[in-house]
mmCIF file of C-alpha atoms in Angstrom:
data_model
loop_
_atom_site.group_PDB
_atom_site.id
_atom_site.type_symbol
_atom_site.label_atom_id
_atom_site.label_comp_id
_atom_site.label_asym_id
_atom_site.label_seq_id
_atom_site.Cartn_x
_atom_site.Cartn_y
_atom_site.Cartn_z
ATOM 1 C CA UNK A 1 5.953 -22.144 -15.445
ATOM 2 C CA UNK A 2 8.948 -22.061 -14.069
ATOM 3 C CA UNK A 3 10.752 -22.877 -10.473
ATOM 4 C CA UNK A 4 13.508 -21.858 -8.652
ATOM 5 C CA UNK A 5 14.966 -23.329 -5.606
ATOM 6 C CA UNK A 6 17.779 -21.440 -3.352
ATOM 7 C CA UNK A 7 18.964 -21.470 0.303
ATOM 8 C CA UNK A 8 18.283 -18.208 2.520
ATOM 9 C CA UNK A 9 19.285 -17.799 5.742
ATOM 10 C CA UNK A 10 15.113 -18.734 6.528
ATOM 11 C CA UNK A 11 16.219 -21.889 5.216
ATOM 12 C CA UNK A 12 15.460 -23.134 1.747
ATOM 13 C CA UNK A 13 13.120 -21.282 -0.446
ATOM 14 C CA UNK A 14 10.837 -22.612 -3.358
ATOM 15 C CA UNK A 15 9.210 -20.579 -6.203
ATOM 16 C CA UNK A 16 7.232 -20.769 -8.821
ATOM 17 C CA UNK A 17 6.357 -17.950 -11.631
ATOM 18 C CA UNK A 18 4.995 -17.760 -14.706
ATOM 19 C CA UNK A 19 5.205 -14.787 -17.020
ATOM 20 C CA UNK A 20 7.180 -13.014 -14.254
ATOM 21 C CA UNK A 21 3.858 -13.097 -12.052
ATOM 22 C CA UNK A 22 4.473 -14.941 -8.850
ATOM 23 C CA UNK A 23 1.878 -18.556 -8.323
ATOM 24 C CA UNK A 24 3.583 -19.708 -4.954
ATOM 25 C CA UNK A 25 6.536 -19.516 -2.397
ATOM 26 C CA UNK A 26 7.161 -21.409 0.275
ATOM 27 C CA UNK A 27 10.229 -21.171 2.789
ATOM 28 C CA UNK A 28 11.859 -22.392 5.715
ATOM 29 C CA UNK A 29 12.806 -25.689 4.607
ATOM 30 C CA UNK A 30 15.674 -27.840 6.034
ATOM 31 C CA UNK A 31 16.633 -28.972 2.429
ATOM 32 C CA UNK A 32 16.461 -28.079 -1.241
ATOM 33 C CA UNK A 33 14.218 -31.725 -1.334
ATOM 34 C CA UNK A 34 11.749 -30.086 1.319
ATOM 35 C CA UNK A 35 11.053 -27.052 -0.478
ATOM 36 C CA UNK A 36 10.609 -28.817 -4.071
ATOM 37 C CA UNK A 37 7.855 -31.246 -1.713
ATOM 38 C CA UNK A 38 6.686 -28.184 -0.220
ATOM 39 C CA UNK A 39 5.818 -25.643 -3.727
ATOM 40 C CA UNK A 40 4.367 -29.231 -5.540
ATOM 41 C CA UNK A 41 2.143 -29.513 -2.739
ATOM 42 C CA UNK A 42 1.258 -25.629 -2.508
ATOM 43 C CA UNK A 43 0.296 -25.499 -6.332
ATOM 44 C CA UNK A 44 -1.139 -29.127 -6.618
ATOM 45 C CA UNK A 45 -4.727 -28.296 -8.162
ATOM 46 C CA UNK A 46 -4.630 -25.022 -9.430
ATOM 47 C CA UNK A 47 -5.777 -24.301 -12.701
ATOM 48 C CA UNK A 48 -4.351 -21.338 -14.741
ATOM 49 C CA UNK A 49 -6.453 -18.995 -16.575
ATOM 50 C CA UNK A 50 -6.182 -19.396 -20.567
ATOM 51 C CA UNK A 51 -3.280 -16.288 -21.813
ATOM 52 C CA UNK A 52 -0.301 -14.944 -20.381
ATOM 53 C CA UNK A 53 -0.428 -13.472 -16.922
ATOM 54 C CA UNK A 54 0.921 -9.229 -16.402
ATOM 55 C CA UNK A 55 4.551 -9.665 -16.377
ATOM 56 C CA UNK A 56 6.495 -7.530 -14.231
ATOM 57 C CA UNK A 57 9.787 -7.097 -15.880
ATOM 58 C CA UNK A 58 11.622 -8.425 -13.214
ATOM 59 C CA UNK A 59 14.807 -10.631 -12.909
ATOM 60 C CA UNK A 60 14.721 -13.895 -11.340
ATOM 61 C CA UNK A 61 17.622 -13.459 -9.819
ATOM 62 C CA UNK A 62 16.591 -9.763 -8.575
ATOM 63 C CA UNK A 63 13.413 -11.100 -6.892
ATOM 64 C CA UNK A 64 15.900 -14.333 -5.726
ATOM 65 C CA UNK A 65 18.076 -11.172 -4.214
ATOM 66 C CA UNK A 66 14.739 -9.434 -2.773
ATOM 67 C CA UNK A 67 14.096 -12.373 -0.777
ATOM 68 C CA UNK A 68 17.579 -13.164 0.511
ATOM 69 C CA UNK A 69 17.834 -9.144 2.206
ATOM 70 C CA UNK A 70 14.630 -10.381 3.433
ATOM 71 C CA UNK A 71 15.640 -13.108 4.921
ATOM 72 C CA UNK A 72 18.423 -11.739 6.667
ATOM 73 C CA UNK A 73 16.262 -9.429 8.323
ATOM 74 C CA UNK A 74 17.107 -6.074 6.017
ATOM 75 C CA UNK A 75 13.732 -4.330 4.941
ATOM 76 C CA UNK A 76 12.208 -5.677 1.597
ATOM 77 C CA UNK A 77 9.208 -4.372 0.013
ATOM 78 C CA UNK A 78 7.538 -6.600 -2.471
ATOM 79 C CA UNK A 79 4.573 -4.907 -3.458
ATOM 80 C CA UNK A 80 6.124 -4.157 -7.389
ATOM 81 C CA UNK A 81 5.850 -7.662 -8.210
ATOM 82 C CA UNK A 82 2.592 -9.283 -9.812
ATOM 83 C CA UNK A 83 1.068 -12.332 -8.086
ATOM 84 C CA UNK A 84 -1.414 -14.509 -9.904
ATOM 85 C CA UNK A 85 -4.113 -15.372 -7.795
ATOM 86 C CA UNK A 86 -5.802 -18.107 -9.733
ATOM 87 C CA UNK A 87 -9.642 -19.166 -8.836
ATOM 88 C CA UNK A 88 -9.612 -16.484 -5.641
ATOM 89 C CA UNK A 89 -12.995 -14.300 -4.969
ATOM 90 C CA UNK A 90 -13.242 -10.664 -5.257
ATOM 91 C CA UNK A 91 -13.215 -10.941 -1.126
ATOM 92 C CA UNK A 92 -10.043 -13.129 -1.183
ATOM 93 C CA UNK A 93 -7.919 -10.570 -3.848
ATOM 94 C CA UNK A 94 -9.091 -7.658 -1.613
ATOM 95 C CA UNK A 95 -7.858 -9.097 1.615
ATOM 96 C CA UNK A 96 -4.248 -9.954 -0.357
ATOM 97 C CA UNK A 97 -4.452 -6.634 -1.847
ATOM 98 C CA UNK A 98 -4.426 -5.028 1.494
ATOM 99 C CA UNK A 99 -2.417 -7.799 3.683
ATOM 100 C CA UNK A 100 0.420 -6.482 0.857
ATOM 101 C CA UNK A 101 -0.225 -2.898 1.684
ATOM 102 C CA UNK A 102 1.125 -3.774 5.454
ATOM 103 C CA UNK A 103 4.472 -1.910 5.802
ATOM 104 C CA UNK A 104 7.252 -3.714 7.017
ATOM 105 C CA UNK A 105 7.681 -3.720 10.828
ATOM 106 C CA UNK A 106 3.812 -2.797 11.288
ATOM 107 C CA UNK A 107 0.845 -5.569 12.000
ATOM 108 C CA UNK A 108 -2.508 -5.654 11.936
ATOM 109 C CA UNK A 109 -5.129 -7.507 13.489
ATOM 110 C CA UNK A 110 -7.599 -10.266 11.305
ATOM 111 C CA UNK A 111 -10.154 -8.016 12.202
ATOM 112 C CA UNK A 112 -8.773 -4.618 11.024
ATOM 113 C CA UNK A 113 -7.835 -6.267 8.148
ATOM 114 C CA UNK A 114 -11.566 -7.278 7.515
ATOM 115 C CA UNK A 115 -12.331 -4.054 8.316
ATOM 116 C CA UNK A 116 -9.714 -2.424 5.844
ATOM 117 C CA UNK A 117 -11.622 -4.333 2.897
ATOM 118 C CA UNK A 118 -15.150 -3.513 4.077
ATOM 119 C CA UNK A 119 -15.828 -6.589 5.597
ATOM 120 C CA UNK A 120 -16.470 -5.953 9.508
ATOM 121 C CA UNK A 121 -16.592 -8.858 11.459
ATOM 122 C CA UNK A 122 -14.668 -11.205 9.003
ATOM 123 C CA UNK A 123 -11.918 -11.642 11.179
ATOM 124 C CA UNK A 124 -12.375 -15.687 10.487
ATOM 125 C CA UNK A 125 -12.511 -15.409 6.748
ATOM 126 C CA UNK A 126 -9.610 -13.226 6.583
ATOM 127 C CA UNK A 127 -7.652 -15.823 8.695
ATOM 128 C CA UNK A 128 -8.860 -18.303 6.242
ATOM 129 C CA UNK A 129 -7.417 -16.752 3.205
ATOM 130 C CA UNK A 130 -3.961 -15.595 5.104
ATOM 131 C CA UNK A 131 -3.945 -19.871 5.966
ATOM 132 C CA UNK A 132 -4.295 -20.770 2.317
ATOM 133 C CA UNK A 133 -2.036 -17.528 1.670
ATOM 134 C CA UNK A 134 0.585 -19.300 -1.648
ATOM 135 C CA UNK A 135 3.017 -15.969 -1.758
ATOM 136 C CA UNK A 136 4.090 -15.634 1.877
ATOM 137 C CA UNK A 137 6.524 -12.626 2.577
ATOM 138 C CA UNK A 138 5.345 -11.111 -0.913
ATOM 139 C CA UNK A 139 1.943 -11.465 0.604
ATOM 140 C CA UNK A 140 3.363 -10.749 4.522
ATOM 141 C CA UNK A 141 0.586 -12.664 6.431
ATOM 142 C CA UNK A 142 2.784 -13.049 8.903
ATOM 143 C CA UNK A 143 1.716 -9.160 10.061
ATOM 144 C CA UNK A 144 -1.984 -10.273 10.516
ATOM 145 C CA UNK A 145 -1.917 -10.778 14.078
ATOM 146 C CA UNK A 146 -4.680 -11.529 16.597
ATOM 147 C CA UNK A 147 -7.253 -8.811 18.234
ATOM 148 C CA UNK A 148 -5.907 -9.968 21.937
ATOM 149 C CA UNK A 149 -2.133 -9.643 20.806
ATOM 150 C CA UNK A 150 -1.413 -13.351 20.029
ATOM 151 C CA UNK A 151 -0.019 -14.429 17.248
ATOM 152 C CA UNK A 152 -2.941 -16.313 15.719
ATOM 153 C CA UNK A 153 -1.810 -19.054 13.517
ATOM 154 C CA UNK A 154 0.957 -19.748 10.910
ATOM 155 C CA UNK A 155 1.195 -22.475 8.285
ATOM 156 C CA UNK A 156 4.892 -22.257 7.515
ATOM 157 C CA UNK A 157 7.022 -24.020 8.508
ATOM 158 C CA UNK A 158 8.358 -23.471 12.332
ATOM 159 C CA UNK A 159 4.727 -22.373 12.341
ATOM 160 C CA UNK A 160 4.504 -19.635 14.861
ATOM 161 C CA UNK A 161 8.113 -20.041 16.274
ATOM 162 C CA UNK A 162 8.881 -18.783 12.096
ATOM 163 C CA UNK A 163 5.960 -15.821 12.754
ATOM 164 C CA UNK A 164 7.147 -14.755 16.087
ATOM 165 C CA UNK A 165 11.378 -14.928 13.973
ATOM 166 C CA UNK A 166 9.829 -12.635 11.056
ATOM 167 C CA UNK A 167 8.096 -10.127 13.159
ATOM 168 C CA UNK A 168 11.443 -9.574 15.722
ATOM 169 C CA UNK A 169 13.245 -9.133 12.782
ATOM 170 C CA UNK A 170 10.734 -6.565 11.375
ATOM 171 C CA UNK A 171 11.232 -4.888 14.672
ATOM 172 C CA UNK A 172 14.528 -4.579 15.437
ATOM 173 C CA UNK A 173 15.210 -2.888 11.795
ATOM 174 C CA UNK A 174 12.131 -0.911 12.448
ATOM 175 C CA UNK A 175 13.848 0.445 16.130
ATOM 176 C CA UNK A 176 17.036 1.105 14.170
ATOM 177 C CA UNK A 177 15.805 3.324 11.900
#
């Protein structure tokens, strides 16, 4: 496994991969220290399947590029790269699955998402599995929005100050276009 740490202007960024499949992210971090604290903490207790995961054949520094455009608001779509979803349901893959098909500048409610994966009325467990969501921006939970037009919740850091950042940005590239 292996783990990169760089600074973006969302603040420090933490990764880990293995095999050129994604395991966890994490971002918005004051310092290089933070992020480190943050991935250890986001991959503390997961157990790998036995064999190599589907690599991707990309760069490190191509996906460290990716996320940097990103971060400085420019439109990124992630949804070439693998992510490794260790110990998730069939439920919880089908709900990243679709969070990922969620073009850039566009949300959706928990609900429709629940919908989306034939789960009507899961609106809760949805939220539950964008909360314990390891890949944010590859997996964009940040565009799973609440039913009444709230923002729900957020568990990066900034929490929904971070949300309420990504989204603006989504939509003022969105309006330029």
């Amino acid at each position: 496994m292996d783990q990169i740490v760089f600074e973006t202007a969302l603040g420090y960024v933490a990764l880990a991969e293995r095999n050129r499949a994604l395991l966890a992210l994490t971002f918005g971090h004051a310092t290089e220290r933070a992020a480190s604290r943050a991935l250890a903490l986001r991959l503390k207790g997961l157990e790998f399947p036995a064999g190599d995961s589907a690599a991707t054949g990309y760069q490190p520094e191509e996906l460290i590029d990716r996320l940097q455009e990103f971060a400085r608001g420019e439109p990124s779509d992630f949804s070439d790269l693998a992510v490794e979803t260790p110990g998730a349901t069939s439920f919880q893959r089908r709900v990243i699955d679709a969070c990922r098909a969620i073009p850039w500048g566009e949300t959706l409610s928990y609900g429709e998402l629940a919908r989306r994966v034939g789960r009507s009325g899961a609106a809760r467990a949805v939220g539950s599995v964008m909360s314990a969501n390891r890949v944010p921006l590859v997996v964009p939970c940040h565009r799973v929005v609440a039913a009444s037009g709230g923002l729900g919740g957020y568990s990066a850091p900034q929490g929904l100050a971070m949300k309420r950042r990504l989204l603006d940005a989504e939509q003022r590239t969105t309006a330029l276009c």
